[in-house]
Amino acid sequence: MTQGDGELDSLVRKRIRALRVAQGWSLEELATRANVSQSTLSRIETGQRRLALDQLVTLARALDTSLDQLVETASDDVVTSPMIDGARGLMRWTVKGDPGMSVVRQRMTEPPPDNPARMRAHPGREWLVVLSGTAILMLGHRRFRVETNQAAEFPTMLPHAIGAEGGPCEILGIFDRDARRGHQRDRTGDAEA
């Protein structure tokens, strides 16, 4: 990368400085972690030194990020609209940074199934937060009460189901690629987990 790359060059330099400051590190501390001189790092941050790929890789590691994230540019499509599945009461958003992930908002009115045979298991991980009400998460033989503003994260290879307790609840769930596939295959209309 050369200084002629303009906006990207400036963005990367600002990002390096911002990440360093966010960690609470001085120029000296990051320079030591990246095995570069403090003056070299200062000149990189201020645009007085050419950005070299090998130094960017080293700086990314020292800043505990990836090269991709260090040079990533903002896209124009920042705001997205959900796909709405009215029949199941779902709103689904795809996470652009990781197209394998999706976010689902769902309103639940039914309790989770009493019969363990109706719980699902599939590859993946799920994370959910209760936006309102109280949800019951059945996970294997355990029962978890998840209240408004509380979250739960679990591997979906454990048999699981989720439902409402004492009235409607609304959840926001994040599914990795495997968990999303597991739910796409199951279109029975049972409580979504």
Coordinates of C-alpha atoms in Angstrom, one line a residue:
M1 CA 0.0 0.0 0.0
T2 CA 1.4 3.4 -0.9
Q3 CA 0.4 6.9 0.3
G4 CA -1.2 7.4 -3.2
D5 CA -4.0 5.1 -2.1
G6 CA -5.5 8.2 -0.5
E7 CA -8.6 7.6 1.6
L8 CA -7.8 3.9 2.4
D9 CA -4.3 4.9 3.5
S10 CA -5.7 7.7 5.8
L11 CA -8.4 5.4 7.2
V12 CA -5.8 2.6 8.1
R13 CA -3.6 5.1 9.8
K14 CA -6.5 6.6 11.8
R15 CA -7.6 3.1 12.7
I16 CA -4.2 2.0 13.9
R17 CA -4.1 5.1 16.2
A18 CA -7.7 4.7 17.4
L19 CA -7.1 1.0 18.2
R20 CA -3.9 1.9 20.1
V21 CA -5.6 4.6 22.1
A22 CA -8.6 2.4 22.8
Q23 CA -6.3 -0.2 24.4
G24 CA -4.8 2.6 26.5
W25 CA -1.4 2.1 25.0
S26 CA 1.3 4.7 24.4
L27 CA 3.3 4.8 21.1
E28 CA 6.1 3.1 23.0
E29 CA 4.0 0.2 24.2
L30 CA 2.5 -0.6 20.8
A31 CA 5.9 -0.2 19.2
T32 CA 7.3 -2.7 21.6
R33 CA 4.5 -5.2 21.0
A34 CA 4.8 -4.8 17.2
N35 CA 8.6 -4.9 17.3
V36 CA 9.0 -1.6 15.5
S37 CA 10.6 1.6 16.7
Q38 CA 8.5 4.2 18.4
S39 CA 9.5 6.8 15.7
T40 CA 8.5 4.4 12.9
L41 CA 5.1 3.9 14.5
S42 CA 4.7 7.6 15.0
R43 CA 5.5 8.3 11.3
I44 CA 3.1 5.5 10.2
E45 CA 0.3 7.0 12.3
T46 CA 0.9 10.6 11.0
G47 CA 1.4 9.6 7.3
Q48 CA 5.1 10.5 7.2
R49 CA 6.0 6.9 6.4
R50 CA 4.8 4.5 3.7
L51 CA 2.5 1.7 4.9
A52 CA 4.2 -1.6 4.2
L53 CA 2.2 -4.9 4.1
D54 CA 4.5 -6.7 6.4
Q55 CA 4.2 -3.9 9.0
L56 CA 0.4 -3.9 8.7
V57 CA 0.3 -7.6 9.4
T58 CA 2.6 -7.1 12.5
L59 CA 0.6 -4.1 13.7
A60 CA -2.7 -6.0 13.2
R61 CA -1.5 -8.9 15.4
A62 CA -0.1 -6.5 18.0
L63 CA -3.5 -4.7 18.1
D64 CA -5.3 -8.1 18.4
T65 CA -7.2 -7.7 15.1
S66 CA -6.9 -9.1 11.6
L67 CA -5.4 -7.5 8.5
D68 CA -8.8 -7.7 6.9
Q69 CA -10.4 -5.7 9.7
L70 CA -7.5 -3.2 9.7
V71 CA -8.0 -2.3 6.0
E72 CA -11.8 -2.9 5.8
T73 CA -13.7 0.0 4.2
A74 CA -17.2 1.1 5.1
S75 CA -19.9 0.0 2.7
D76 CA -22.7 2.2 1.6
D77 CA -25.4 -0.3 2.7
V78 CA -25.1 0.3 6.4
V79 CA -28.9 0.1 7.1
T80 CA -30.8 -3.1 6.2
S81 CA -34.4 -4.0 6.4
P82 CA -35.6 -7.4 7.7
M83 CA -37.1 -10.2 5.8
I84 CA -40.5 -10.7 7.4
D85 CA -42.1 -14.1 7.9
G86 CA -45.6 -13.1 9.1
A87 CA -46.8 -16.7 9.4
R88 CA -44.2 -17.5 12.0
G89 CA -44.0 -14.0 13.5
L90 CA -40.3 -13.6 12.6
M91 CA -38.2 -10.8 11.4
R92 CA -34.8 -11.9 10.1
W93 CA -31.7 -9.9 9.3
T94 CA -28.5 -11.3 7.7
V95 CA -25.3 -10.1 9.3
K96 CA -23.3 -8.7 6.4
G97 CA -19.9 -9.0 8.1
D98 CA -20.5 -12.8 8.4
P99 CA -23.2 -13.8 5.9
G100 CA -23.5 -17.1 7.7
M101 CA -25.0 -15.4 10.7
S102 CA -28.5 -14.1 11.0
V103 CA -30.4 -12.1 13.6
V104 CA -34.1 -13.0 14.3
R105 CA -36.6 -11.0 16.3
Q106 CA -39.6 -13.1 17.5
R107 CA -42.6 -12.6 19.7
M108 CA -43.6 -15.8 21.6
T109 CA -46.8 -16.5 23.4
E110 CA -46.6 -20.3 24.1
P111 CA -44.6 -22.0 26.8
P112 CA -41.8 -24.3 25.7
P113 CA -42.9 -27.9 25.0
D114 CA -43.2 -30.2 28.0
N115 CA -42.2 -33.2 26.0
P116 CA -38.4 -33.5 25.7
A117 CA -38.9 -35.3 22.4
R118 CA -40.1 -32.0 20.9
M119 CA -36.8 -30.3 21.7
R120 CA -34.3 -29.8 18.8
A121 CA -30.6 -30.4 18.5
H122 CA -28.4 -29.5 15.5
P123 CA -24.9 -28.2 14.9
G124 CA -24.2 -24.5 15.8
R125 CA -24.4 -21.9 18.5
E126 CA -27.2 -19.5 19.4
W127 CA -27.2 -16.3 21.4
L128 CA -30.5 -14.6 22.4
V129 CA -31.5 -11.6 24.5
V130 CA -35.0 -11.1 25.9
L131 CA -36.3 -7.7 24.8
S132 CA -39.5 -7.9 26.9
G133 CA -41.3 -10.4 29.1
T134 CA -39.8 -13.6 30.4
A135 CA -38.6 -16.6 28.3
I136 CA -38.0 -20.1 29.4
L137 CA -35.0 -21.9 27.8
M138 CA -35.1 -25.6 27.9
L139 CA -31.5 -26.9 27.5
G140 CA -31.1 -30.6 27.8
H141 CA -32.7 -31.5 31.2
R142 CA -32.2 -28.0 32.5
R143 CA -34.7 -25.1 32.6
F144 CA -33.5 -21.5 32.5
R145 CA -35.6 -18.5 33.2
V146 CA -34.4 -15.6 31.0
E147 CA -35.9 -12.2 31.9
T148 CA -36.0 -8.8 30.1
N149 CA -32.5 -7.6 29.2
Q150 CA -30.9 -10.9 30.1
A151 CA -29.1 -13.0 27.5
A152 CA -28.3 -16.7 27.0
E153 CA -25.7 -18.4 24.7
F154 CA -25.5 -22.1 24.1
P155 CA -24.3 -24.8 21.7
T156 CA -27.3 -26.1 19.7
M157 CA -26.1 -29.7 19.8
L158 CA -27.8 -29.8 23.2
P159 CA -31.5 -30.5 22.8
H160 CA -33.2 -27.1 23.2
A161 CA -36.5 -25.2 23.0
I162 CA -37.6 -21.8 24.1
G163 CA -41.0 -20.3 24.9
A164 CA -42.8 -17.6 26.9
E165 CA -43.6 -17.6 30.6
G166 CA -46.5 -15.7 32.1
G167 CA -47.5 -13.9 28.9
P168 CA -45.9 -12.9 25.7
C169 CA -42.1 -12.3 25.4
E170 CA -40.0 -10.9 22.6
I171 CA -36.5 -12.2 21.9
L172 CA -33.7 -11.3 19.6
G173 CA -31.7 -14.3 18.6
I174 CA -28.3 -14.5 16.8
F175 CA -27.6 -17.7 14.9
D176 CA -24.3 -18.9 13.4
R177 CA -24.4 -20.5 10.0
D178 CA -25.0 -24.0 11.3
A179 CA -27.7 -23.0 13.8
R180 CA -29.5 -21.0 11.1
R181 CA -29.5 -24.0 8.8
G182 CA -30.9 -26.2 11.7
H183 CA -33.8 -23.8 12.1
Q184 CA -34.4 -23.5 8.3
R185 CA -34.8 -27.3 8.1
D186 CA -37.4 -27.2 10.9
R187 CA -40.5 -25.5 9.7
T188 CA -42.9 -27.2 12.0
G189 CA -44.1 -24.0 13.7
D190 CA -43.0 -25.1 17.1
A191 CA -41.5 -22.5 19.5
E192 CA -38.3 -21.1 17.9
A193 CA -35.1 -21.5 19.8

